[in-house]
CSV table of C-alpha atoms in Angstrom, one decimal:
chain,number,residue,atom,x,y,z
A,229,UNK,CA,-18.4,-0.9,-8.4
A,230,UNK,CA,-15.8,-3.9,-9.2
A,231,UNK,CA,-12.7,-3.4,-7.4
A,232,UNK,CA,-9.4,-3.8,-8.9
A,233,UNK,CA,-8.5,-7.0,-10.3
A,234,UNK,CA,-4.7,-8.5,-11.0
A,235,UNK,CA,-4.1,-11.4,-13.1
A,236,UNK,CA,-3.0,-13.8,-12.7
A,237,UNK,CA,-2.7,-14.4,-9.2
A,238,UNK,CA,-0.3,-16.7,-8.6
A,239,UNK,CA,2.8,-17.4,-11.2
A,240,UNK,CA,5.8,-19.7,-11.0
A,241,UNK,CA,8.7,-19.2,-13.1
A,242,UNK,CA,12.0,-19.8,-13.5
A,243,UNK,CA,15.5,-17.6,-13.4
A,244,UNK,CA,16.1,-16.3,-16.2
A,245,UNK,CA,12.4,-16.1,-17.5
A,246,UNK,CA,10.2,-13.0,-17.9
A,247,UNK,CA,7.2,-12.3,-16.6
A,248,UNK,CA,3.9,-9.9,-17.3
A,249,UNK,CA,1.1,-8.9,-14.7
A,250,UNK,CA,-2.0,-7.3,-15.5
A,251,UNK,CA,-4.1,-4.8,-13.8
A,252,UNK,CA,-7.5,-3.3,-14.4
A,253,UNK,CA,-8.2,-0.5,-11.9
A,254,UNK,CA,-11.4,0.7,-10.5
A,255,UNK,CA,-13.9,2.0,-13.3
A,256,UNK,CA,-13.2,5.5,-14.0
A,257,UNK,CA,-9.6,5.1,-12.1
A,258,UNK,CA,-6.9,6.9,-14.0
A,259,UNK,CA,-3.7,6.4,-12.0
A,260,UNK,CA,-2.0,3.2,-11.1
A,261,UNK,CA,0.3,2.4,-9.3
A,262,UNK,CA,2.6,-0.9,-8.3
A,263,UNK,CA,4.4,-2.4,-5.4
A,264,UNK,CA,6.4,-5.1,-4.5
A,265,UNK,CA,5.7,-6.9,-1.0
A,266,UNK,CA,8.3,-8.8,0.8
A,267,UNK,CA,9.2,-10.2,3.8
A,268,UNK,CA,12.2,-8.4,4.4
A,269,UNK,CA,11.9,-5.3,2.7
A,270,UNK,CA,7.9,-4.6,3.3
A,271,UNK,CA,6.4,-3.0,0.6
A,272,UNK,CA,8.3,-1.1,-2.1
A,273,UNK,CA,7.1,1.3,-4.7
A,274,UNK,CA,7.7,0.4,-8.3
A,275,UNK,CA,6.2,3.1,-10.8
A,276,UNK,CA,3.0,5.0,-10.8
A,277,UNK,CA,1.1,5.8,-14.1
A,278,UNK,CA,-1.2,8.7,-14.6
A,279,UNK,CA,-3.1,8.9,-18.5
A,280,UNK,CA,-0.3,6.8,-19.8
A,281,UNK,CA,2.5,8.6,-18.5
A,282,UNK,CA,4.6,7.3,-16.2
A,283,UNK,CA,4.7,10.0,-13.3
A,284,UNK,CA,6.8,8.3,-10.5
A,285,UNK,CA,9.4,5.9,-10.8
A,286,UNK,CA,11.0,3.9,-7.2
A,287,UNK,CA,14.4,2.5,-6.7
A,288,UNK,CA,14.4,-0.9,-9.1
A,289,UNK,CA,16.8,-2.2,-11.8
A,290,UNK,CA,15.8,-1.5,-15.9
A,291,UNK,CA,14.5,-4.8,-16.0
A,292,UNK,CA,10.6,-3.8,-14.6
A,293,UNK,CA,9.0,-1.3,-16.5
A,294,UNK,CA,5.5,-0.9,-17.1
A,295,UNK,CA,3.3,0.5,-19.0
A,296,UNK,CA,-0.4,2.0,-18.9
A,297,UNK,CA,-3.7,1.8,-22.1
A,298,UNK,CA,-5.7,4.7,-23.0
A,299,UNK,CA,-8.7,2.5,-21.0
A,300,UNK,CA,-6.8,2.8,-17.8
A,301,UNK,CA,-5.3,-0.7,-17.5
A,302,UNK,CA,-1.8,-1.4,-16.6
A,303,UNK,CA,0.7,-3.8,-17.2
A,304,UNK,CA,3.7,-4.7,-15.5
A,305,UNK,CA,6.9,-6.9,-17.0
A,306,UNK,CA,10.0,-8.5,-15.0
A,307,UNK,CA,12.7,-9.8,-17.5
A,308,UNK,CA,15.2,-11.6,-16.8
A,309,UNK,CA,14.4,-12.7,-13.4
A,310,UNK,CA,15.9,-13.3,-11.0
A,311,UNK,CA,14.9,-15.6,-7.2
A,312,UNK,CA,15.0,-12.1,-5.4
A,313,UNK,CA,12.0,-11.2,-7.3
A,314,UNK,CA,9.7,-13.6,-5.7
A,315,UNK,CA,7.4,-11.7,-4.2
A,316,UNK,CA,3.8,-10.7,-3.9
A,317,UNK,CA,2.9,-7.6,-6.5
A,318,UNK,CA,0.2,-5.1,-5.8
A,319,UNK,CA,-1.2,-2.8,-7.7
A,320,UNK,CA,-3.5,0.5,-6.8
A,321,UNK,CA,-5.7,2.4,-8.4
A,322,UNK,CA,-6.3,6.3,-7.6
A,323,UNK,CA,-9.0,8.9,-9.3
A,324,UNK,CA,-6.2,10.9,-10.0
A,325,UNK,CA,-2.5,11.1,-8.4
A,326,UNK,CA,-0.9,12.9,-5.6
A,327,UNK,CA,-1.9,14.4,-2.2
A,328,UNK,CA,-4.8,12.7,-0.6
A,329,UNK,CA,-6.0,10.9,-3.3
A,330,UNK,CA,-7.0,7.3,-1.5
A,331,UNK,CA,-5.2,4.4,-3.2
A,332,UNK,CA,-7.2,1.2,-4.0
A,333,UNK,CA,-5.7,-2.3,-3.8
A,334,UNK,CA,-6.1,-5.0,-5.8
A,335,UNK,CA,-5.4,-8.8,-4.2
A,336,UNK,CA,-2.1,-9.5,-5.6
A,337,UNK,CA,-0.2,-11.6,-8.1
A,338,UNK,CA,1.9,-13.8,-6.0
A,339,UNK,CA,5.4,-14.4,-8.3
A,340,UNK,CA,7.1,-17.6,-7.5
A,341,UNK,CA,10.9,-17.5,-8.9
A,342,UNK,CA,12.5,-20.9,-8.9
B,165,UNK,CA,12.1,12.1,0.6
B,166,UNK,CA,9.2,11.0,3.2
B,167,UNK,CA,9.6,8.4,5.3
B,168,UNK,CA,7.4,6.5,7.6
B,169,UNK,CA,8.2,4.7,10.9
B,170,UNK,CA,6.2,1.9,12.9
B,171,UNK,CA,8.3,1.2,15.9
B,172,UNK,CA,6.4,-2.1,16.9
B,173,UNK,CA,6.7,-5.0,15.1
B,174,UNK,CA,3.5,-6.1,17.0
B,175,UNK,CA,1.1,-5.3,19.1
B,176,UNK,CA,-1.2,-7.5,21.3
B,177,UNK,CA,-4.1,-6.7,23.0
B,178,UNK,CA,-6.6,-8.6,24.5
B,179,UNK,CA,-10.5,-8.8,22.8
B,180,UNK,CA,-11.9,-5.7,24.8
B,181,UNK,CA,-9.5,-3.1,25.5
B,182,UNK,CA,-8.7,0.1,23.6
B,183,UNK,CA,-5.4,-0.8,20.9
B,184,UNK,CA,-2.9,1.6,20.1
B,185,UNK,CA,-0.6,0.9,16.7
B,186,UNK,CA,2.1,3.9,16.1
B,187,UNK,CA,3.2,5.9,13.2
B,188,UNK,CA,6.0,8.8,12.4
B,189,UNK,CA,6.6,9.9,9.5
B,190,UNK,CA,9.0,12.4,7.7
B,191,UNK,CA,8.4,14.9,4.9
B,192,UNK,CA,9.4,18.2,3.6
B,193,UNK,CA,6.1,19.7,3.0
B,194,UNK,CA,3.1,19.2,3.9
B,195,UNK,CA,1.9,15.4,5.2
B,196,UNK,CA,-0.9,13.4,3.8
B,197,UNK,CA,-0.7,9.9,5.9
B,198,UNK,CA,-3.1,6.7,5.4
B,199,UNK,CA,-3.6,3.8,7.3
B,200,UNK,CA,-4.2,0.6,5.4
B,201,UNK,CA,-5.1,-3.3,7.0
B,202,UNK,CA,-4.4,-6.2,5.3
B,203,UNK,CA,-5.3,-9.6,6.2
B,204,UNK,CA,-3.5,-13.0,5.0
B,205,UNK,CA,-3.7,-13.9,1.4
B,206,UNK,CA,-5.4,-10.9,0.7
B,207,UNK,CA,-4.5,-7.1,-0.6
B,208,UNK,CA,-4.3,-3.7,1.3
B,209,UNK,CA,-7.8,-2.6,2.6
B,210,UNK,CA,-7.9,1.8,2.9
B,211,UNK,CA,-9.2,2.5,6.8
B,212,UNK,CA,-9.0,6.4,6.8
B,213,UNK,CA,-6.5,9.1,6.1
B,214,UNK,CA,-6.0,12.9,7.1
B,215,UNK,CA,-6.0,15.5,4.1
B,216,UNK,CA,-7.3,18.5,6.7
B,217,UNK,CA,-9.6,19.5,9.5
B,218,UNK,CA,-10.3,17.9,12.9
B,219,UNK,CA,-7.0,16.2,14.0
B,220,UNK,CA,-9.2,13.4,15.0
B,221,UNK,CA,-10.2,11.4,12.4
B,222,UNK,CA,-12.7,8.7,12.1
B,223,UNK,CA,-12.3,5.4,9.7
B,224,UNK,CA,-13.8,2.6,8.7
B,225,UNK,CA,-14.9,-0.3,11.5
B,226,UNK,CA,-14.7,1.7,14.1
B,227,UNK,CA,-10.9,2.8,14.0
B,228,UNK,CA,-9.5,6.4,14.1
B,229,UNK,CA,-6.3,7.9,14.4
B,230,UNK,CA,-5.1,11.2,15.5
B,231,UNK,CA,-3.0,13.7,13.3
B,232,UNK,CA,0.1,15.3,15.6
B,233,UNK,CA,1.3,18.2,13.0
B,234,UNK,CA,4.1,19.1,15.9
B,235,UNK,CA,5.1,15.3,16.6
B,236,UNK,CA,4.6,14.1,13.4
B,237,UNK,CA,2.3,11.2,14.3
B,238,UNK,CA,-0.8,9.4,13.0
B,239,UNK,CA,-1.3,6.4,15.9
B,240,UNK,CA,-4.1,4.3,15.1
B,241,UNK,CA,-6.9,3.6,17.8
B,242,UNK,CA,-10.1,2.1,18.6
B,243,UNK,CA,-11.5,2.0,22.1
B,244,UNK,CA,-12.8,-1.6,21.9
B,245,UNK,CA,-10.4,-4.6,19.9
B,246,UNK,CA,-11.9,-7.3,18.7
B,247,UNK,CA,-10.4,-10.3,17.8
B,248,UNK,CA,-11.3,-9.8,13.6
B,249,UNK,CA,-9.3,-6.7,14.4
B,250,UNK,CA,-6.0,-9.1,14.2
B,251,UNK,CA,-4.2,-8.6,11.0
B,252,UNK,CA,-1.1,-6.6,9.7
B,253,UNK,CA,-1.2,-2.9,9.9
B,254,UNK,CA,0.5,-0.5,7.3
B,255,UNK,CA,1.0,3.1,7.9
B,256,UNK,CA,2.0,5.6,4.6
B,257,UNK,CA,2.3,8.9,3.8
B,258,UNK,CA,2.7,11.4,1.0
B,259,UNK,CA,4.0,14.6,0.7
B,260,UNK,CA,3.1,17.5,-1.3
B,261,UNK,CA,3.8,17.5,-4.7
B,262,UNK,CA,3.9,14.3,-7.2
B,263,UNK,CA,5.6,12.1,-4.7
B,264,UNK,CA,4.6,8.4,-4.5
B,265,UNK,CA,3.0,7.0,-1.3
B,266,UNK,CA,6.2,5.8,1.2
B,267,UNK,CA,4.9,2.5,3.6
B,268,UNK,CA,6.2,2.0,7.0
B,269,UNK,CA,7.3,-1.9,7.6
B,270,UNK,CA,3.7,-2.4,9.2
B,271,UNK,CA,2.9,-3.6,12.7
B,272,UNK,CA,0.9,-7.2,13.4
B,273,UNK,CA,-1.6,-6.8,15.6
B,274,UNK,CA,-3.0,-9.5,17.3
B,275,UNK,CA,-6.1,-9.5,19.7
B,276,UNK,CA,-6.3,-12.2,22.0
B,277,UNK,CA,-10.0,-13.5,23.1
């Protein structure tokens, strides 16, 4: 089975600029979920997605948001950014969500903010 | 809300002996905790997690870790490093209910030949 997949992986922008980030989760994977990795803060949860809905939501500003198809792929968007937001983004994919269901990572987009 | 603690920034070992990386965690009901590797460049890889059953449980290339209900631990272990065991070590946890899954800050382990 393909694992998950992020595109693209690497992404340079500039302040001010938005940005969108794709994931396609593990074939008959229903949840999804995103984190940012830093340096200094580790990694952070952003949102989780479960059949389209968004189930969990982590401590970031209005400007990400996300979003997830009917076929189980997931986007991300980060307006207005900002240099803080350079970072590497992850995304996860579960059979279902919650408890011991095992999340699956996907390589990364690494977001470049100049 | 569940937290997660790794109280060593790193860990060093030499190629050989048994390794040890730490985890406590914090949650109101009851715990599920993972242990995820990930080497440079590259995302998290899944080594094992504890849903129920033997405290002791058994991952993937070679490594276990053992479940402390009372001390609310998961350490990581494997009896014999090897230096392709170096790499950066994230414990996480979720609790019951539709919680996300919390990271600890991770631990960099680094097995010396």
């Amino acid at each position: 089975k393909a694992g998950v997949t992020q595109t693209p992986r690497y992404l340079i922008k500039t302040r001010g600029q938005q940005v969108t980030l794709s994931c396609s989760p593990i074939s008959g994977h229903r949840s999804v979920s995103w984190y940012q990795q830093t340096p200094g803060q580790g990694l952070q949860f952003l949102f989780e997605y479960f059949s389209e809905t968004q189930r969990n939501k982590g401590n970031f500003p209005g400007r990400f948001s996300g979003r997830q198809f009917s076929n189980s792929r997931s986007e991300m968007n980060v307006s207005t950014l900002e240099l803080g937001d350079s970072a590497l983004y992850l995304c996860a994919s579960s059979l279902t969500s919650g408890g011991g269901e095992t999340q699956y990572f996907g390589p990364g987009t690494r977001l470049l903010v100049l | 809300a569940q937290s997660v603690a790794q109280p060593e920034d790193q860990v060093n070992v030499a190629e050989g002996n048994p390794l040890t990386v730490k985890c406590t965690y914090s949650v109101s009901g009851n715990p599920y905790p993972f242990w995820y590797v990930q080497y440079p460049n590259r995302g998290l890889q899944f080594l094992l997690k504890y849903i129920t059953g033997d405290n002791l449980v058994k991952g993937s290339y070679g490594f276990e870790a053992e479940f402390n209900k009372s001390q609310t631990s998961f350490h990581l272990k494997k009896p014999s490093a090897l230096v392709s065991d170096s790499a950066l070590y994230f414990c996480a946890v979720r609790d019951t209910g539709n919680t996300p899954l919390v990271f600890g800050k991770g631990t960099r382990l680094s097995v010396i030949a």
